[in-house]
XYZ file of C-alpha atoms in Angstrom:
480
model
C 0.000 0.000 0.000
C 2.916 2.364 0.670
C 3.977 2.203 -2.961
C 0.426 2.881 -4.144
C 0.005 5.809 -1.779
C 3.312 7.251 -2.914
C 2.300 6.976 -6.558
C -1.023 8.638 -5.874
C 0.518 11.461 -3.862
C 2.961 12.231 -6.673
C -0.074 12.965 -8.867
C -1.531 15.327 -6.232
C -4.008 12.883 -4.645
C -4.583 12.574 -0.895
C -6.956 10.013 0.562
C -8.588 11.069 3.861
C -9.193 8.746 6.753
C -12.750 7.840 7.838
C -14.615 9.806 10.530
C -13.429 9.225 14.037
C -9.746 8.878 13.130
C -6.964 11.390 13.435
C -6.809 13.073 10.067
C -4.700 16.074 10.925
C -6.120 19.585 10.581
C -9.098 18.477 8.435
C -11.812 16.024 9.291
C -13.723 14.911 6.230
C -16.581 12.512 5.657
C -15.783 8.821 5.235
C -14.367 7.985 1.822
C -13.777 11.590 0.717
C -10.780 12.434 -1.456
C -8.930 15.742 -1.766
C -7.182 16.945 -4.920
C -4.551 19.633 -4.494
C -3.639 22.098 -7.218
C -1.566 25.002 -6.001
C -3.389 26.757 -3.145
C -6.745 25.200 -3.955
C -8.199 22.066 -2.439
C -11.464 20.473 -3.548
C -13.475 17.936 -1.558
C -16.315 15.783 -2.744
C -18.295 12.701 -1.817
C -18.775 9.934 -4.379
C -22.328 11.194 -5.223
C -21.727 14.940 -5.226
C -22.533 17.189 -8.174
C -20.931 16.445 -11.542
C -19.584 19.967 -11.810
C -17.567 19.616 -8.604
C -16.230 16.273 -9.827
C -15.177 17.691 -13.183
C -13.323 20.562 -11.549
C -11.515 18.100 -9.342
C -10.460 15.925 -12.273
C -9.191 18.984 -14.111
C -6.998 19.902 -11.174
C -5.532 16.396 -11.160
C -4.608 16.664 -14.836
C -3.036 20.073 -14.346
C -1.038 18.818 -11.395
C 0.129 15.702 -13.265
C 1.145 17.717 -16.339
C 2.945 20.349 -14.281
C 5.093 17.662 -12.703
C 5.680 15.543 -15.837
C 8.958 17.262 -16.677
C 10.311 16.385 -13.250
C 9.429 12.670 -13.479
C 11.948 10.181 -14.850
C 10.875 6.784 -16.160
C 12.638 3.780 -14.685
C 14.047 1.958 -17.728
C 15.881 -0.764 -15.831
C 15.390 -4.362 -16.974
C 14.992 -7.589 -15.090
C 18.323 -9.187 -14.100
C 16.979 -12.333 -15.765
C 16.886 -10.561 -19.109
C 20.217 -8.795 -18.768
C 21.885 -12.149 -18.074
C 20.706 -13.541 -21.411
C 22.795 -13.199 -24.568
C 21.038 -12.379 -27.833
C 21.055 -15.086 -30.503
C 24.013 -14.599 -32.844
C 22.363 -16.652 -35.556
C 19.362 -14.335 -35.555
C 21.566 -11.222 -35.382
C 23.801 -12.264 -38.278
C 20.863 -13.428 -40.380
C 19.118 -10.089 -39.835
C 22.309 -8.196 -40.708
C 22.824 -10.211 -43.887
C 19.181 -9.725 -44.870
C 19.496 -5.969 -44.384
C 22.601 -5.888 -46.583
C 20.857 -7.916 -49.287
C 17.870 -5.572 -49.209
C 20.282 -2.669 -49.618
C 21.614 -4.220 -52.803
C 24.747 -5.909 -51.427
C 25.153 -9.372 -53.025
C 25.498 -11.258 -49.729
C 25.420 -15.055 -49.697
C 23.484 -16.002 -46.588
C 24.656 -19.253 -45.000
C 23.857 -18.395 -41.387
C 20.254 -19.422 -40.835
C 19.190 -22.988 -40.149
C 16.390 -22.925 -42.669
C 15.839 -25.252 -45.650
C 15.818 -23.438 -48.983
C 13.032 -25.692 -50.266
C 9.383 -24.741 -50.396
C 6.982 -26.565 -48.116
C 5.827 -29.701 -49.998
C 2.700 -28.954 -52.027
C 0.510 -31.478 -50.209
C 1.253 -29.808 -46.897
C 0.767 -26.291 -48.222
C -2.546 -27.291 -49.793
C -3.727 -28.691 -46.473
C -3.042 -25.319 -44.869
C -4.891 -23.481 -47.619
C -7.847 -25.844 -47.320
C -7.891 -25.313 -43.557
C -8.502 -21.620 -44.151
C -11.131 -22.226 -46.815
C -12.954 -24.756 -44.666
C -13.098 -22.464 -41.667
C -10.473 -24.121 -39.434
C -9.399 -20.711 -38.185
C -10.447 -20.736 -34.545
C -8.663 -21.572 -31.314
C -7.748 -25.210 -30.860
C -7.350 -27.020 -27.538
C -4.299 -25.692 -25.726
C -2.394 -28.975 -26.131
C -3.195 -29.238 -29.827
C -5.962 -30.856 -31.833
C -6.797 -34.465 -31.053
C -6.265 -35.265 -34.728
C -2.666 -34.028 -34.730
C -1.729 -35.526 -31.365
C -3.039 -38.933 -32.454
C -0.983 -38.644 -35.649
C 2.121 -37.737 -33.621
C 1.599 -40.741 -31.345
C 1.349 -43.004 -34.378
C 4.525 -41.512 -35.871
C 6.482 -41.922 -32.638
C 5.425 -45.554 -32.300
C 6.110 -46.558 -35.912
C 9.289 -44.571 -36.538
C 10.859 -44.175 -33.090
C 9.682 -47.209 -31.152
C 8.171 -45.182 -28.300
C 4.524 -45.353 -27.220
C 2.545 -42.381 -25.976
C -1.102 -41.465 -25.577
C -2.432 -38.144 -26.885
C -2.457 -36.646 -23.373
C 1.312 -37.202 -23.286
C 1.848 -34.919 -26.291
C 1.886 -31.113 -26.275
C 1.839 -29.213 -29.567
C 3.513 -25.790 -29.473
C 4.555 -22.905 -31.690
C 7.783 -24.557 -32.776
C 10.247 -26.914 -31.091
C 12.015 -23.926 -29.517
C 8.936 -23.225 -27.392
C 8.673 -26.916 -26.520
C 12.252 -26.939 -25.240
C 11.925 -23.755 -23.227
C 8.692 -24.857 -21.569
C 10.254 -28.205 -20.678
C 13.192 -26.481 -18.974
C 10.855 -24.136 -17.105
C 8.688 -27.041 -16.001
C 11.374 -29.304 -14.542
C 14.141 -26.986 -13.325
C 14.205 -25.170 -10.006
C 16.504 -22.244 -9.192
C 20.041 -23.551 -8.773
C 19.476 -26.774 -10.704
C 22.095 -27.664 -13.286
C 21.395 -28.239 -16.960
C 24.094 -30.365 -18.592
C 24.848 -29.239 -22.149
C 27.494 -30.819 -24.416
C 29.372 -28.274 -26.531
C 29.151 -27.333 -29.335
C 25.498 -26.645 -28.572
C 22.530 -24.914 -30.145
C 22.806 -21.265 -29.129
C 19.547 -21.169 -27.169
C 20.107 -24.045 -24.709
C 22.275 -22.169 -22.148
C 20.163 -19.016 -22.367
C 16.954 -20.952 -21.801
C 18.525 -22.513 -18.713
C 19.454 -19.067 -17.396
C 15.939 -17.762 -18.029
C 14.684 -20.618 -15.861
C 17.132 -19.592 -13.074
C 19.050 -22.822 -13.661
C 22.797 -23.098 -14.205
C 24.093 -24.315 -17.574
C 27.023 -26.719 -17.179
C 28.943 -26.973 -20.446
C 30.783 -30.190 -21.329
C 33.268 -29.608 -24.170
C 33.698 -32.229 -26.896
C 36.414 -32.468 -29.524
C 36.459 -32.493 -33.289
C 38.681 -35.590 -33.169
C 35.786 -37.448 -31.481
C 33.226 -36.070 -33.948
C 31.931 -33.721 -31.255
C 30.292 -36.585 -29.336
C 29.927 -36.555 -25.555
C 32.326 -38.726 -23.578
C 30.263 -40.756 -21.043
C 33.105 -40.663 -18.521
C 33.223 -36.885 -18.680
C 29.463 -36.778 -18.162
C 29.646 -39.043 -15.132
C 32.367 -36.902 -13.541
C 30.186 -33.772 -13.728
C 26.943 -35.149 -12.298
C 25.867 -34.310 -8.743
C 22.731 -33.777 -6.653
C 22.019 -30.508 -8.502
C 22.053 -32.137 -11.935
C 18.487 -31.996 -13.230
C 18.508 -32.091 -17.027
C 20.827 -33.420 -19.720
C 20.210 -31.995 -23.199
C 21.115 -34.152 -26.183
C 20.679 -33.083 -29.805
C 21.066 -35.780 -32.460
C 21.553 -35.099 -35.324
C 23.314 -32.089 -33.908
C 23.061 -28.405 -34.555
C 25.745 -27.085 -35.180
C 27.984 -30.070 -35.899
C 25.777 -32.538 -37.774
C 27.060 -35.312 -35.496
C 24.790 -38.310 -34.922
C 24.952 -40.283 -31.687
C 25.269 -44.007 -32.399
C 22.972 -46.281 -30.426
C 25.822 -47.883 -28.491
C 27.036 -44.525 -27.179
C 23.501 -43.532 -26.187
C 23.160 -46.808 -24.274
C 26.330 -45.970 -22.304
C 24.913 -42.530 -21.493
C 21.583 -44.101 -20.462
C 23.333 -46.368 -17.942
C 24.897 -43.305 -16.320
C 21.605 -41.411 -16.290
C 19.921 -44.359 -14.574
C 22.231 -43.945 -11.567
C 20.886 -40.464 -10.800
C 17.233 -40.319 -9.678
C 16.831 -36.561 -10.309
C 18.364 -36.537 -13.760
C 16.072 -36.201 -16.777
C 17.001 -36.084 -20.458
C 15.690 -33.658 -23.043
C 16.195 -35.282 -26.430
C 16.067 -32.708 -29.236
C 15.295 -34.737 -32.365
C 14.243 -31.965 -34.748
C 16.750 -33.125 -37.421
C 15.995 -36.852 -37.161
C 14.904 -37.266 -40.799
C 17.870 -35.333 -42.217
C 20.384 -38.118 -41.802
C 22.885 -39.754 -44.151
C 23.404 -43.495 -44.446
C 24.937 -45.499 -42.922
C 24.029 -43.369 -39.888
C 20.695 -44.146 -38.217
C 18.631 -42.247 -35.687
C 17.888 -43.581 -32.197
C 15.353 -41.918 -29.926
C 16.719 -41.741 -26.392
C 13.315 -42.595 -24.910
C 13.395 -45.958 -26.726
C 16.341 -47.171 -24.648
C 15.673 -49.474 -21.671
C 14.465 -47.565 -18.617
C 14.548 -44.163 -20.337
C 10.894 -43.666 -21.336
C 9.999 -42.187 -17.926
C 13.178 -40.091 -17.897
C 12.978 -38.520 -21.326
C 11.286 -35.455 -22.766
C 11.332 -35.916 -26.539
C 11.133 -32.763 -28.653
C 10.487 -32.736 -32.370
C 8.750 -30.612 -34.974
C 8.056 -29.867 -38.600
C 10.386 -26.979 -39.461
C 13.494 -28.759 -40.704
C 12.477 -32.042 -42.352
C 9.287 -30.683 -43.919
C 10.647 -27.187 -44.754
C 7.966 -25.596 -42.559
C 10.005 -23.052 -40.582
C 7.436 -20.287 -41.010
C 4.502 -22.484 -39.969
C 5.839 -22.568 -36.368
C 4.866 -26.052 -35.256
C 6.648 -28.362 -32.839
C 5.808 -30.804 -30.089
C 6.890 -32.409 -26.841
C 6.208 -36.012 -25.843
C 6.948 -37.479 -22.444
C 5.601 -38.644 -19.089
C 2.118 -37.235 -18.478
C 3.159 -35.451 -15.268
C 5.790 -33.342 -17.050
C 3.760 -32.753 -20.195
C 0.827 -31.518 -18.089
C 3.168 -29.036 -16.402
C 4.332 -27.742 -19.795
C 0.713 -27.546 -20.896
C -0.052 -25.344 -17.891
C 2.798 -22.981 -18.793
C 1.644 -22.792 -22.395
C -1.926 -22.024 -21.333
C -0.674 -18.808 -19.709
C 1.951 -18.086 -22.336
C 0.780 -18.473 -25.945
C -2.153 -20.901 -25.777
C -2.395 -23.389 -28.622
C -0.514 -23.397 -31.908
C -2.059 -22.147 -35.138
C -5.103 -24.160 -36.200
C -4.004 -23.828 -39.830
C -0.481 -25.078 -39.103
C -1.859 -28.051 -37.197
C -3.917 -29.122 -40.218
C -0.746 -28.842 -42.304
C 1.112 -30.903 -39.694
C -1.392 -33.728 -40.040
C -0.770 -33.694 -43.792
C 3.010 -33.757 -43.227
C 2.777 -36.839 -41.032
C 0.601 -38.450 -43.687
C 3.351 -38.321 -46.318
C 4.642 -41.716 -45.255
C 7.464 -43.199 -43.214
C 10.120 -40.549 -42.427
C 8.307 -38.048 -44.608
C 8.167 -40.193 -47.707
C 9.524 -39.131 -51.086
C 9.161 -35.406 -50.402
C 11.637 -35.535 -47.505
C 13.975 -38.084 -49.095
C 14.337 -35.783 -52.131
C 15.437 -32.926 -49.888
C 17.814 -35.166 -47.945
C 19.413 -36.339 -51.197
C 20.086 -32.711 -52.144
C 21.496 -31.931 -48.689
C 23.858 -34.865 -48.967
C 25.122 -33.734 -52.372
C 25.817 -30.288 -50.954
C 27.532 -31.713 -47.885
C 29.810 -33.854 -50.043
C 30.776 -30.845 -52.148
C 31.690 -28.766 -49.090
C 33.642 -31.586 -47.462
C 35.713 -31.985 -50.631
C 36.195 -28.246 -51.157
C 37.262 -27.350 -47.626
C 39.166 -30.600 -47.224
C 41.534 -29.418 -49.947
C 42.398 -26.270 -47.983
C 45.472 -26.139 -45.781
C 44.957 -25.707 -42.054
C 41.242 -26.516 -41.993
C 39.817 -29.060 -39.523
C 36.766 -31.095 -40.505
C 34.418 -33.608 -38.944
C 32.100 -35.150 -41.510
C 28.486 -34.472 -40.510
C 26.174 -37.479 -40.624
C 22.982 -35.476 -40.299
C 21.339 -32.027 -40.320
C 22.607 -29.446 -42.837
C 25.584 -27.827 -41.126
C 29.341 -28.006 -41.411
C 31.271 -26.974 -38.302
C 34.771 -26.158 -39.558
C 37.904 -25.439 -37.518
C 39.473 -22.276 -38.946
C 41.579 -21.464 -35.885
C 44.838 -21.718 -37.841
C 43.861 -18.432 -39.483
C 43.595 -16.608 -36.175
C 46.301 -14.074 -35.440
C 46.345 -12.535 -38.893
C 46.489 -8.750 -39.306
C 44.522 -7.410 -42.254
C 45.105 -3.894 -43.490
C 41.967 -1.835 -43.205
C 40.267 -4.430 -41.012
C 42.521 -5.196 -38.074
C 43.485 -8.371 -36.271
C 41.517 -11.563 -36.659
C 41.875 -13.299 -33.327
C 38.682 -15.333 -32.951
C 35.677 -16.796 -34.765
C 33.657 -13.626 -34.353
C 36.325 -11.498 -36.039
C 36.744 -14.031 -38.843
C 33.012 -14.042 -39.562
C 32.930 -10.254 -39.625
C 35.889 -10.281 -42.009
C 34.238 -12.811 -44.337
C 31.016 -10.807 -44.352
C 32.968 -7.636 -45.102
C 35.454 -8.995 -47.655
C 33.738 -12.061 -49.139
C 30.147 -11.001 -48.543
C 29.326 -14.408 -47.097
C 27.326 -14.582 -43.865
C 28.392 -17.364 -41.465
C 27.979 -17.905 -37.719
C 30.982 -17.756 -35.352
C 31.622 -20.901 -33.349
C 31.804 -18.954 -30.098
C 28.011 -18.696 -30.281
C 27.887 -22.495 -30.053
C 30.526 -22.841 -27.344
C 33.573 -23.527 -29.566
C 35.522 -20.470 -30.674
C 37.847 -22.454 -32.936
C 35.110 -23.175 -35.474
C 32.612 -21.517 -37.801
C 29.207 -22.919 -38.745
C 28.222 -23.063 -42.391
C 24.650 -23.915 -43.274
C 24.328 -25.797 -46.543
C 20.592 -25.230 -46.711
C 21.237 -23.385 -49.966
C 21.508 -24.413 -53.602
C 24.664 -26.095 -54.864
C 25.298 -23.155 -57.188
C 25.109 -20.764 -54.235
C 27.491 -22.924 -52.196
C 29.985 -23.104 -55.054
C 30.038 -19.305 -55.267
C 30.401 -19.027 -51.482
C 33.362 -21.397 -51.381
C 35.200 -19.424 -54.061
C 34.610 -16.183 -52.197
C 35.779 -17.673 -48.883
C 38.927 -19.173 -50.412
C 39.828 -15.862 -52.045
C 39.274 -13.932 -48.828
C 41.338 -16.393 -46.768
C 44.433 -16.283 -49.003
C 45.943 -13.113 -47.499
C 45.109 -14.356 -43.998
C 47.063 -17.569 -44.344
C 50.170 -15.753 -45.483
C 49.825 -13.345 -42.585
C 49.660 -16.007 -39.882
C 53.031 -16.343 -38.094
C 54.803 -19.631 -38.828
């Protein structure tokens, strides 16, 4: 009440105490309010004449306006927000887009977005949804039709069984992940994140007042988590382990045997849950195969499986993802979503049903895209593999190449300055080669740069030539 009274008094209001109390030099009827404006003071009861009321309101406005120049707005932000880093992928993509719109011929290889159109069958389903009037709110958790289709997909393709009330449809997998972290983590809990990691994982943990614990991996081990390292970092505060396979940014795929070793360690810790981010599961290159963590013995009740439609079905703009897991945790996420965004787009959900109806692993529409991604990957592996001082780990999934360019660090470039880290190298390549890439520091590994090959082969060929040309003076400038 003190804060409210203070705010009111700053606007020239004074509330008088009821009859029979000590009200200073004036004793007014119960519930009366005085409005001060200079030397004048007006009193009125709630039912007094309108004229008196209007005069009083005028004096309030005058008083408020006369003091407005003296008032300063508090523009401070929540410590929770100030602790969060902005997404570098979004920032660089926006910068590259702005340059392109200004007429600069920038090649944009920063965003994780397929360059294909949404398959026609899916798009048509969305159009029909509008025409048929499916444009109203859906149940918060998603339509029954879509959740049943997701359950069928998870059983047939992933070997995990859920009921519709164990599935929550959201506005993209990013929302699914964030809500899961909010639902299961308490302040001070630790979220275990292998690096390189997707840029948002640590920031989501911080937003939930949890502590991200980063476990570095090495390019020599294909950026895969060492189970022994994991075991050495676990304690009573460890609450959530995040695994992403196929991985963004490395394209690494966890083999089933390695996941089984990790599962045995997880089983020793009663508080530890696993968030399995499987958004790239269909973008995978033989002989690699995808294994859902929840399908491993004893892990169904430990695992929150996240997936979606953006990557495999080229539906990034439709904003549709989902979470599947134990009913207790999914219900908690559902509660958060009900006060956050409510349900996903009714139109997108109809399109999602059509996507899941394309056949096993997305059918021919997805396999055609995967074939193109593989051709592009092979071209980049060959092209960068021929360059001196470049470290590569062949990606087995997704559409990223995470390349070690650290041998170029230390170079001085006239008119630009010193290139001493991945951020500086990316700025240099954007400036000199007009190619937009993402610095590895954003993913927890400053020695590397992420290249998205979700672009045409012709575009990638042009990008490689530009990058090679721009790197030539750097290599000669690096001390031997």
